[in-house]
PDB file of C-alpha atoms in Angstrom:
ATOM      1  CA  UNK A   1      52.988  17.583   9.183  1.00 62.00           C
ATOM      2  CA  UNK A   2      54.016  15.120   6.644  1.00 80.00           C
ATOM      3  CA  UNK A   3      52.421  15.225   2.777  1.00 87.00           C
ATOM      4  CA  UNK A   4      51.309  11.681   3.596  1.00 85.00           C
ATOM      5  CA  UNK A   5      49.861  12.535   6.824  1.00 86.00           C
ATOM      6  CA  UNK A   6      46.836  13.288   5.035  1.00 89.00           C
ATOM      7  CA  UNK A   7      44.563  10.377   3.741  1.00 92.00           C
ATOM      8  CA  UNK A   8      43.418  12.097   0.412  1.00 90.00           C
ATOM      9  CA  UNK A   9      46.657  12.569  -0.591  1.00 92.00           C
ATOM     10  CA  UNK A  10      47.836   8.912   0.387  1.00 93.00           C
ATOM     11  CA  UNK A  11      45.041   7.948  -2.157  1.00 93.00           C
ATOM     12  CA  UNK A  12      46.209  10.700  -4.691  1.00 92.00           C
ATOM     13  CA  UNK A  13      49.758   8.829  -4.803  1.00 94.00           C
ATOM     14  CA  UNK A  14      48.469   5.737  -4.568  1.00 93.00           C
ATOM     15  CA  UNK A  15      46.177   6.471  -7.613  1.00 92.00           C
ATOM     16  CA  UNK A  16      48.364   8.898  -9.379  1.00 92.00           C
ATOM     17  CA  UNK A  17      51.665   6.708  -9.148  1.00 95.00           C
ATOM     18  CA  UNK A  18      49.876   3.775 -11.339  1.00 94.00           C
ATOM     19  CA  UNK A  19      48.047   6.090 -13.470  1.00 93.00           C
ATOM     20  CA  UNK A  20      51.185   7.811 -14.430  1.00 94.00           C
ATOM     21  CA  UNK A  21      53.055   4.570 -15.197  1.00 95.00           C
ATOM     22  CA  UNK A  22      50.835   3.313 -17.111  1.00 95.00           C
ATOM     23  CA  UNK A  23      50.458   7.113 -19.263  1.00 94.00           C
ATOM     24  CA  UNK A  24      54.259   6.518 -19.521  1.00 95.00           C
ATOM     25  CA  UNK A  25      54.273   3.267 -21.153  1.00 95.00           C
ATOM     26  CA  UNK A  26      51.277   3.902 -23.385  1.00 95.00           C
ATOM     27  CA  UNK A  27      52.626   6.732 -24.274  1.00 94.00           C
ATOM     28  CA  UNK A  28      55.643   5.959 -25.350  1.00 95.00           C
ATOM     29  CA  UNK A  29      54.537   3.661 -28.163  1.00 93.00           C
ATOM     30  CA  UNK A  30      52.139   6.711 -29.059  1.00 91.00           C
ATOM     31  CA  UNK A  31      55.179   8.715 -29.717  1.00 92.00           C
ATOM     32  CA  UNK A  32      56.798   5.480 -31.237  1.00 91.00           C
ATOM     33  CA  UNK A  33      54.483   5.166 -33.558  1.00 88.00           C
ATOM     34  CA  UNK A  34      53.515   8.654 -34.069  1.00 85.00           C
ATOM     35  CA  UNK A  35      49.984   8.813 -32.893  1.00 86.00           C
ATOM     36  CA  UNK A  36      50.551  11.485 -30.376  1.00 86.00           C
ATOM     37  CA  UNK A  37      47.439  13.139 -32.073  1.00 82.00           C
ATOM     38  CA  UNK A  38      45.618  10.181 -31.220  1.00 83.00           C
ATOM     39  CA  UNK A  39      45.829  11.186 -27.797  1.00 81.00           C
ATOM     40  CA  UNK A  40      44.240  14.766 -28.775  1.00 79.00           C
ATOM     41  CA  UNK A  41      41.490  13.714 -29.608  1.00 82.00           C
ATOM     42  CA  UNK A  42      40.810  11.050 -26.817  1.00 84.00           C
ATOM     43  CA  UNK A  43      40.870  14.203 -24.377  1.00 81.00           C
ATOM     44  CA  UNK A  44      37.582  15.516 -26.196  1.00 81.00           C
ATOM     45  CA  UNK A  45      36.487  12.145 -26.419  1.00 86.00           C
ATOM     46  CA  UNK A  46      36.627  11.924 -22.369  1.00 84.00           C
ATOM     47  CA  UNK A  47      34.595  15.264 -22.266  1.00 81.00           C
ATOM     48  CA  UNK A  48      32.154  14.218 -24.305  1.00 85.00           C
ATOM     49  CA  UNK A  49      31.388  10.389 -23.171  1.00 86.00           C
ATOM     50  CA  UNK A  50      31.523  11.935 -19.096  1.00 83.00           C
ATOM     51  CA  UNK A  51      29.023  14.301 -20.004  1.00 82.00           C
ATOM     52  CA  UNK A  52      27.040  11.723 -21.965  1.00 86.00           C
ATOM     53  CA  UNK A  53      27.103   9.758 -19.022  1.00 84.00           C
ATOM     54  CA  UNK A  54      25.930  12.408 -16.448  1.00 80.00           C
ATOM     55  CA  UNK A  55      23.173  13.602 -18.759  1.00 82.00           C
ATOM     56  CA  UNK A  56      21.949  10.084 -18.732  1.00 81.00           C
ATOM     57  CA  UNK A  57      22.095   9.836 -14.358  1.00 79.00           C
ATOM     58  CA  UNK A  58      25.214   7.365 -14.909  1.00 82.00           C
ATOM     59  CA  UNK A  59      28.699   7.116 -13.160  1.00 79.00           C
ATOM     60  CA  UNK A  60      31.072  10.003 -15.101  1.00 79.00           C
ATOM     61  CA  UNK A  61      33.716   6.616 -15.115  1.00 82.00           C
ATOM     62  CA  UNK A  62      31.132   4.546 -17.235  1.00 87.00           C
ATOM     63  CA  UNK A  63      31.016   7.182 -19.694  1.00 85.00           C
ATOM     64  CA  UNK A  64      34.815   7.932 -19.815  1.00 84.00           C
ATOM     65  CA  UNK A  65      35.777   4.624 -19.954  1.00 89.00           C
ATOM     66  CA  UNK A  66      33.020   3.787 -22.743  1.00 90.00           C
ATOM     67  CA  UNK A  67      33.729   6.813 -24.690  1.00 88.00           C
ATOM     68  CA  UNK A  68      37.499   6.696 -25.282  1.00 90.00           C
ATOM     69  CA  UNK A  69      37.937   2.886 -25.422  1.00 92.00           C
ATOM     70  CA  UNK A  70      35.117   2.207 -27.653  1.00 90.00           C
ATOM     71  CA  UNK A  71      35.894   5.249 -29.895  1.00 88.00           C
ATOM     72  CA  UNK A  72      39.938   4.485 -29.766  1.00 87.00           C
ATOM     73  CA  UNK A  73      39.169   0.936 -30.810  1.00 87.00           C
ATOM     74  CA  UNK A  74      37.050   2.398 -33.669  1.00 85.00           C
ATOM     75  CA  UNK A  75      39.552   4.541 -34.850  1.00 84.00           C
ATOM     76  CA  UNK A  76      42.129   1.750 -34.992  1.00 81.00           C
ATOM     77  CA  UNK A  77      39.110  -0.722 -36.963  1.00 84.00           C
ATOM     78  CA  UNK A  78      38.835   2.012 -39.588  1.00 79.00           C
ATOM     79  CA  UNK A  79      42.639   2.419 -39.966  1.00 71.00           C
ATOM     80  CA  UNK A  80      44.538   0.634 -41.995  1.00 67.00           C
ATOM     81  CA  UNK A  81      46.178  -2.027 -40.244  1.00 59.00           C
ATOM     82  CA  UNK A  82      45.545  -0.858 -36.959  1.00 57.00           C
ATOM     83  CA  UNK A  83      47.415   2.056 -36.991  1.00 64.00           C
ATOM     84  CA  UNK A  84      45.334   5.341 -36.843  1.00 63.00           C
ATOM     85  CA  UNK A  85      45.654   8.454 -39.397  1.00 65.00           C
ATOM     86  CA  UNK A  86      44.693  11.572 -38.798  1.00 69.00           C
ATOM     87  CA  UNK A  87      41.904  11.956 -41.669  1.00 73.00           C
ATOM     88  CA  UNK A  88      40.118   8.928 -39.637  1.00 73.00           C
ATOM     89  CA  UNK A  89      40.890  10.841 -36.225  1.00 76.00           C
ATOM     90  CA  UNK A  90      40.254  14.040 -37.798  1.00 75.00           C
ATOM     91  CA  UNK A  91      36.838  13.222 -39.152  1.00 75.00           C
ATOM     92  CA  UNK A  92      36.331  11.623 -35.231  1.00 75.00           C
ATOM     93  CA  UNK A  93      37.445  14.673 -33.903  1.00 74.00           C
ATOM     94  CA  UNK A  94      34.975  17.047 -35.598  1.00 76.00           C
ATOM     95  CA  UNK A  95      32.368  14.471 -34.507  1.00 79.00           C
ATOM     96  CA  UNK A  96      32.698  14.163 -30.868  1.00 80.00           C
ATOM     97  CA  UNK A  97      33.320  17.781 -30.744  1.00 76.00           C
ATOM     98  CA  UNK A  98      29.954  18.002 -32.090  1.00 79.00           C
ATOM     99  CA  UNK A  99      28.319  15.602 -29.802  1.00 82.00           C
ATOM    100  CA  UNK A 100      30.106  17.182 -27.104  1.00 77.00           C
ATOM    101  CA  UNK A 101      28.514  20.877 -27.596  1.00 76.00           C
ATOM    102  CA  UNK A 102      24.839  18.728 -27.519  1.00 81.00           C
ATOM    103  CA  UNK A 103      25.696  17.131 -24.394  1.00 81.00           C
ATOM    104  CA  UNK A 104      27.042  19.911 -22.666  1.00 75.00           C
ATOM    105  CA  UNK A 105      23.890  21.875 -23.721  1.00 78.00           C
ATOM    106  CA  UNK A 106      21.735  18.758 -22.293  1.00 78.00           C
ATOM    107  CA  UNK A 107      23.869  18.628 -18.806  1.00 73.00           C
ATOM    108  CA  UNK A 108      23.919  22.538 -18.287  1.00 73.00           C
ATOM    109  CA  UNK A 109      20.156  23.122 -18.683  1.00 73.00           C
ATOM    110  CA  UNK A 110      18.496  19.596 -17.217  1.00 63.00           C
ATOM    111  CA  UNK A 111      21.258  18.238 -14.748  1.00 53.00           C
ATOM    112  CA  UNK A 112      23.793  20.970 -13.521  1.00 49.00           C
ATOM    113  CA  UNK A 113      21.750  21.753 -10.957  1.00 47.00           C
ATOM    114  CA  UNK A 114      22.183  18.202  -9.188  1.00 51.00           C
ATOM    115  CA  UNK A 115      25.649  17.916 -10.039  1.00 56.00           C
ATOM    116  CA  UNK A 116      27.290  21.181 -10.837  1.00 55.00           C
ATOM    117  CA  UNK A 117      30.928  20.701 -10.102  1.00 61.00           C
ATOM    118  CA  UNK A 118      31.254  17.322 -12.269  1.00 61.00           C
ATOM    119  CA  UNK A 119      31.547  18.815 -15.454  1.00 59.00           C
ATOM    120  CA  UNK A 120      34.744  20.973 -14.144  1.00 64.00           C
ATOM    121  CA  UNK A 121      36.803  17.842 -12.887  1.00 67.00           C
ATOM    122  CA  UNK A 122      35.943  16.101 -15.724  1.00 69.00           C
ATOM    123  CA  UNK A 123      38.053  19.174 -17.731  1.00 67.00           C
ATOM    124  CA  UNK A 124      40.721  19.558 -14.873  1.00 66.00           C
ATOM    125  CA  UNK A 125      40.955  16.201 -12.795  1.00 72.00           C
ATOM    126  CA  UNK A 126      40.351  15.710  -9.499  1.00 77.00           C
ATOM    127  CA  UNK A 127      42.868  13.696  -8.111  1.00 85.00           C
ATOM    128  CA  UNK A 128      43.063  14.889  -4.613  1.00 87.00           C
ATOM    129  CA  UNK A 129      39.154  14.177  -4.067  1.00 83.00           C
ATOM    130  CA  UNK A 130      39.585  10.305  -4.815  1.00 85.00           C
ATOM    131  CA  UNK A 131      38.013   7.910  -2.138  1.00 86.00           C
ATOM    132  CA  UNK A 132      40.080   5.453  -0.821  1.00 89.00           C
ATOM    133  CA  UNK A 133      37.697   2.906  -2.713  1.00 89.00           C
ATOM    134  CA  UNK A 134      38.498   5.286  -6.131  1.00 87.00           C
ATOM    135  CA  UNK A 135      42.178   4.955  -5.675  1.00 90.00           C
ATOM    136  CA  UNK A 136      42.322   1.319  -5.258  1.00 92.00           C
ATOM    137  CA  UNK A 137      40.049   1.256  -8.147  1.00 90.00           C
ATOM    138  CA  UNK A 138      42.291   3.571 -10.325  1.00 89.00           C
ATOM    139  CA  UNK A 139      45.090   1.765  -9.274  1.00 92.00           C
ATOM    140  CA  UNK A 140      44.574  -1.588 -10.483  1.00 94.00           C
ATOM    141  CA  UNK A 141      43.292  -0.192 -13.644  1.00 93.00           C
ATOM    142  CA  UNK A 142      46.719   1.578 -14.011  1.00 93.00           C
ATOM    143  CA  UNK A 143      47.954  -2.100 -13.121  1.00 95.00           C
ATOM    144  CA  UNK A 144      46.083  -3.629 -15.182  1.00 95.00           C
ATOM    145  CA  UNK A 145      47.188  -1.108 -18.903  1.00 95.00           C
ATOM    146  CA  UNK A 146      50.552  -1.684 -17.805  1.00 95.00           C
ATOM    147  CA  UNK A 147      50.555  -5.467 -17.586  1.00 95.00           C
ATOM    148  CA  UNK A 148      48.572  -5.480 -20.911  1.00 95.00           C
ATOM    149  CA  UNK A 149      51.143  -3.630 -22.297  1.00 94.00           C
ATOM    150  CA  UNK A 150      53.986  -5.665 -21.386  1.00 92.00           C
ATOM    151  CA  UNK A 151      52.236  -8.454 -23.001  1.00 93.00           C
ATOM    152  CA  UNK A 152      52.196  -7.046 -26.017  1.00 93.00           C
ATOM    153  CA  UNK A 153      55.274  -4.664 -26.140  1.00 91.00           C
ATOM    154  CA  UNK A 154      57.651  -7.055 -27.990  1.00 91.00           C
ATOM    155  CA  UNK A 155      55.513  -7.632 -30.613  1.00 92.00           C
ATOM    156  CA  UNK A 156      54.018  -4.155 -31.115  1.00 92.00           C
ATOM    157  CA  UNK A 157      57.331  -3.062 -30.945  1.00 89.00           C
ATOM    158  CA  UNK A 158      58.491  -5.215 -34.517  1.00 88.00           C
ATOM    159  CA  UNK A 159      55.096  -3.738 -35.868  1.00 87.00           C
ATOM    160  CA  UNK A 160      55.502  -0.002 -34.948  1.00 86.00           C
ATOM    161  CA  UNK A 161      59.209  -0.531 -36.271  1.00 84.00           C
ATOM    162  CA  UNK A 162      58.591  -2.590 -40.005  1.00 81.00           C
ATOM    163  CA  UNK A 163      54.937  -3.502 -39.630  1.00 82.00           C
ATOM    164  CA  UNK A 164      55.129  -4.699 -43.248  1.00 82.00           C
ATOM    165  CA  UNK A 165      58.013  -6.860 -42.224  1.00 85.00           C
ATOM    166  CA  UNK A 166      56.284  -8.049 -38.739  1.00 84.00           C
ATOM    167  CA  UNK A 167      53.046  -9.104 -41.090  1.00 83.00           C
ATOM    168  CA  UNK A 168      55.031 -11.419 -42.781  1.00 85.00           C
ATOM    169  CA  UNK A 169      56.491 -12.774 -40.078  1.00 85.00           C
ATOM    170  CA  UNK A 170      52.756 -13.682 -38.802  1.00 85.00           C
ATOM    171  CA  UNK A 171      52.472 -10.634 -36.115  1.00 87.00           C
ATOM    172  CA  UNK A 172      49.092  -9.943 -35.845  1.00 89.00           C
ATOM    173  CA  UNK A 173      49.409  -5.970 -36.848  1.00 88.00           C
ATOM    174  CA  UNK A 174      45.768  -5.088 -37.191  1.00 87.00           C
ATOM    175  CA  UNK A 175      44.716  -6.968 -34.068  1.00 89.00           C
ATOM    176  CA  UNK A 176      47.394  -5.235 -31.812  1.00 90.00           C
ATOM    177  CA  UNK A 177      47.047  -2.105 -33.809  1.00 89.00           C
ATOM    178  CA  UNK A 178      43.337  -1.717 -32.414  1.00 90.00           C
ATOM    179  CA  UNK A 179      44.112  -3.599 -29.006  1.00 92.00           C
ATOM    180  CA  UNK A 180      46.874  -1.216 -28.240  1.00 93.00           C
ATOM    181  CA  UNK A 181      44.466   1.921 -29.085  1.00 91.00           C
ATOM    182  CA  UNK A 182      42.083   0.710 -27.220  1.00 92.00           C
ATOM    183  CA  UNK A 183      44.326   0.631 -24.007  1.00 94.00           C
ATOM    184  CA  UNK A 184      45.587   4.179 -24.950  1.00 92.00           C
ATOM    185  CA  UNK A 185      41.745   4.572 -24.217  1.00 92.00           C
ATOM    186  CA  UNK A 186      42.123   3.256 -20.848  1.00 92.00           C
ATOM    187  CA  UNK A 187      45.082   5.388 -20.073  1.00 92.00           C
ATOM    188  CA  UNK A 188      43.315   8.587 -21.240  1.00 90.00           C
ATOM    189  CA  UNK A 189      40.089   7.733 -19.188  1.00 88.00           C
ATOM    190  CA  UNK A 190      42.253   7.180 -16.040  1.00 86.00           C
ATOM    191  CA  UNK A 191      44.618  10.130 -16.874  1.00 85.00           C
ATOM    192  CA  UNK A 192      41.178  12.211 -16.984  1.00 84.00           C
ATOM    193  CA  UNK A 193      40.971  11.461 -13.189  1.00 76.00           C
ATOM    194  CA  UNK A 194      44.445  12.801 -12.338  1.00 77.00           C
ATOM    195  CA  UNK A 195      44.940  15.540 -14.906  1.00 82.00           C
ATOM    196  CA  UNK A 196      41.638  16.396 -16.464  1.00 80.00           C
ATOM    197  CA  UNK A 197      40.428  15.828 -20.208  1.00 75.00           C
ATOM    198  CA  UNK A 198      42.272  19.280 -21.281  1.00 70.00           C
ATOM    199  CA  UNK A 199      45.443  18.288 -19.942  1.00 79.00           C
ATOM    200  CA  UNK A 200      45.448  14.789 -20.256  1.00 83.00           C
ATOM    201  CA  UNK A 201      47.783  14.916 -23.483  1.00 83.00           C
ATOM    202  CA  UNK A 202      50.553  16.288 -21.066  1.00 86.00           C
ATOM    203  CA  UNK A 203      50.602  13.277 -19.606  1.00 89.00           C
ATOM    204  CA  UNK A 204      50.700  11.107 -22.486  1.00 91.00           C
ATOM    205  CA  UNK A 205      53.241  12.368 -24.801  1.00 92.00           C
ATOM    206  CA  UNK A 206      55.568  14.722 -22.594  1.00 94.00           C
ATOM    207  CA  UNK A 207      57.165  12.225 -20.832  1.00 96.00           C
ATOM    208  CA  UNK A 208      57.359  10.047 -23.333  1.00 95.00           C
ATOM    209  CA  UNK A 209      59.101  12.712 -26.019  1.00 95.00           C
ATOM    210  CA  UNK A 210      61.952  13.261 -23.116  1.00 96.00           C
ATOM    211  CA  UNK A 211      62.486   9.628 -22.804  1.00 96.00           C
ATOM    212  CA  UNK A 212      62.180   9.477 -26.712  1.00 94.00           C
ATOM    213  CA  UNK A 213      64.749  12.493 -26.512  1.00 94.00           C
ATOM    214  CA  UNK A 214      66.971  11.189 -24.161  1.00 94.00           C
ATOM    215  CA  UNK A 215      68.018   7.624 -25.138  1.00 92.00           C
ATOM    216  CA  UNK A 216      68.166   5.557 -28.382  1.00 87.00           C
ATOM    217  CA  UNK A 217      67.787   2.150 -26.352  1.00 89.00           C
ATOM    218  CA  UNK A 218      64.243   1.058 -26.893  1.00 86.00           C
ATOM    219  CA  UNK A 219      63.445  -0.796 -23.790  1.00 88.00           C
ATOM    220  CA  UNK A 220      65.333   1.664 -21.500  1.00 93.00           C
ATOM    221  CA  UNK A 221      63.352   4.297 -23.082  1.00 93.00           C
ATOM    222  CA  UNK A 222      59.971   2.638 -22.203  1.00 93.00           C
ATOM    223  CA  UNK A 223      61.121   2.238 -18.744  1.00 94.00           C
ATOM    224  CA  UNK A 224      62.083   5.950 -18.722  1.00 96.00           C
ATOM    225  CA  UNK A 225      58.634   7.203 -20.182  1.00 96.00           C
ATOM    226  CA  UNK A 226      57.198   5.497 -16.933  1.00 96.00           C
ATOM    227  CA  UNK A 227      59.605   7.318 -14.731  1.00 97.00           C
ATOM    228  CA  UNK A 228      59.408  10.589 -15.825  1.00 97.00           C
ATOM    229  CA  UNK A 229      55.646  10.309 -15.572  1.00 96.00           C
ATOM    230  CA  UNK A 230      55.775   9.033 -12.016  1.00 96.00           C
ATOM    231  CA  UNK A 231      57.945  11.721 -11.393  1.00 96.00           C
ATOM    232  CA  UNK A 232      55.982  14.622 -12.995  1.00 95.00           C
ATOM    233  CA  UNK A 233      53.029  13.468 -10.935  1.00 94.00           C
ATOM    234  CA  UNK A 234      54.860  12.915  -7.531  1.00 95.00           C
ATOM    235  CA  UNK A 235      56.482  16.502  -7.775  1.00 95.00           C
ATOM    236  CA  UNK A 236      53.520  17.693  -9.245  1.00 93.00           C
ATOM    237  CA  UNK A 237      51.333  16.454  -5.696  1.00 94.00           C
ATOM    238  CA  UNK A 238      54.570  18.174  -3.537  1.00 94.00           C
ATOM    239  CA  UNK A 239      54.067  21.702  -5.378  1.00 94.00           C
ATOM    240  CA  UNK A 240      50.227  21.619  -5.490  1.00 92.00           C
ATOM    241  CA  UNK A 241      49.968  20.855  -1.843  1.00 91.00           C
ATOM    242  CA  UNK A 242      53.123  23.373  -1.415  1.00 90.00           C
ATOM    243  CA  UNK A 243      51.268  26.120  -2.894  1.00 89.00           C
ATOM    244  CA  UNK A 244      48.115  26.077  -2.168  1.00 78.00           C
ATOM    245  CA  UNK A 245      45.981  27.904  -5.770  1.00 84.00           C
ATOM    246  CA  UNK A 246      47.751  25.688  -7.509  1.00 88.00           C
ATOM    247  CA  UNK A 247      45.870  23.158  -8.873  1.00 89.00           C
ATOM    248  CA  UNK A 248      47.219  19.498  -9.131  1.00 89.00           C
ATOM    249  CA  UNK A 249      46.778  18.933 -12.920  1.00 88.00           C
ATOM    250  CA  UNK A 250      48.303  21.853 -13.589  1.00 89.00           C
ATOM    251  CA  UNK A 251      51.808  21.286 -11.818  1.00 92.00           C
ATOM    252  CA  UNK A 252      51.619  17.493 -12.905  1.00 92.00           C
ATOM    253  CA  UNK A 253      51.542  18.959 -16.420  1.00 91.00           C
ATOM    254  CA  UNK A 254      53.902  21.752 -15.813  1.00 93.00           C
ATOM    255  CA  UNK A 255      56.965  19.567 -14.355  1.00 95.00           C
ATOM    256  CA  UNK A 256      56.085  17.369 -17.417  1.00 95.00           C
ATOM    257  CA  UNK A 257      56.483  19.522 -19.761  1.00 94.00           C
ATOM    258  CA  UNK A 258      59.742  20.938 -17.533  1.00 95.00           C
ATOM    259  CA  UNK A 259      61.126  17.191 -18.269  1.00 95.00           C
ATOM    260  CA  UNK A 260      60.645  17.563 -21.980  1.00 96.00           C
ATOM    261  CA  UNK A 261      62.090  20.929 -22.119  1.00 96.00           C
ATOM    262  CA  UNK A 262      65.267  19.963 -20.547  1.00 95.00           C
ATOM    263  CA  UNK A 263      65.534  17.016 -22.440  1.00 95.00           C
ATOM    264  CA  UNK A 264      65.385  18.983 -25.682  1.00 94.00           C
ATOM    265  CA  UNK A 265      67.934  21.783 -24.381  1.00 94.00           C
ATOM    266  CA  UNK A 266      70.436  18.510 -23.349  1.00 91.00           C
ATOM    267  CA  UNK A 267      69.776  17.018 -26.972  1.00 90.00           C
ATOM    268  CA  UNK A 268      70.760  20.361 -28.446  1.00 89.00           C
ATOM    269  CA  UNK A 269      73.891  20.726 -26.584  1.00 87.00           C
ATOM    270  CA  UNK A 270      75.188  17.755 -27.263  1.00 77.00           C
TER     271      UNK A 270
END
């Protein structure tokens, strides 16, 4: 029987194939503009504002969603210019971590009981349990980053190059400093679906650092990020449903990483 024979995994590629695009783009500029650990600490920031959002009876995608765009956004507001550092994010980190351990304590003891299994594909995705309803939804979020991101690529590209120069020139830095953090929220709330909050990093900056690693050319290596994410996640589906114990997220993340590897071993040798 064919792989999309199956209706849950027809929405996992429907899902995963936008979500991974739009990782790839966002991610690129992370690695562009060296806010990779940005990303880091959006994965605990997904933990923490699903959890928040259980303890309170809420959807687990109000809380994600919430959580790392309002806290990305944040980050970027108490930057300078826009562009995040990592005593800001560091000082977030230890924070959320913090409110993370309270909420988990609050969701294990008063709510686990109801809802037992959220709290694990919050940490390792659950991409293959999406609802046809889910996936559309997911989709056209993924749809959605990556058209916002194409609106603002040119000029967030002259500000992650010379943003002193781009200031000048009347860019807006500090506005699409936060507004482009604040979709790398986006993309790590819907990467939480396919990957999980542990592994969502994967996602975002693999990829990206092979494309990064692989060609000079800007624009060809934003449209390579995307690829290589599609790809991860597409092969990653094939060998998840090919072997059975092994979990999605993980071979998403694994053939990712793979990409990156290889990248690194061509760079070398040439």
């Amino acid at each position: 029987m064919s792989i999309l024979a199956h209706p849950f995994m027809q929405h996992a590629f429907l899902a995963g194939t936008l979500i991974a695009a739009a990782c790839g783009v966002v991610g690129y500029f992370l690695v562009l503009r060296a806010q990779v650990f940005t990303g880091d600490a959006l994965s605990h920031v997904a933990f923490t504002g699903a959890l928040a959002a259980l303890v309170a009876g809420l959807d687990l995608r109000l809380g994600l969603f919430a959580a790392t765009i309002g806290v990305a956004a944040g980050i970027g507001l108490l930057s300078r210019r826009g562009r995040a550092d990592d005593v800001v994010i560091g000082n977030v980190f230890a924070w959320i971590l913090g409110l993370g351990v309270f909420f988990l304590t609050l969701f294990t003891t008063a709510r686990s009981s109801s809802n037992g299994t959220a709290g694990t594909s919050v940490l390792f995705g659950s991409i293959f349990g999406l609802s046809a309803g889910d996936a559309a939804v997911a989709a056209a979020i993924g749809g959605g980053i990556i058209v916002a991101m194409a609106a603002i690529a040119r000029p967030l590209l002259f500000a992650s190059i010379d943003e002193s120069v781009a200031a000048a020139r009347g860019v807006p830095v500090r506005l699409l400093g936060v507004g482009f953090l604040a979709l790398v929220g986006a993309a790590a709330a819907e990467a939480t679906q396919a990957v999980g909050a542990l592994l969502l990093l994967g996602l975002l900056a693999a990829p990206a650092g092979a494309a990064r690693l692989l060609t000079a050319d800007l624009w060809r290596g934003l449209v390579l990020s995307a690829a290589i994410a599609v790809g991860a996640v597409w092969a990653g589906f094939v060998l998840s449903y090919s072997i059975g114990r092994l979990p999605p997220s993980t071979a998403i993340v694994l053939v990712a990483a793979g990409a990156y590897l290889l990248a690194a071993l061509r760079r070398a040798a040439s």
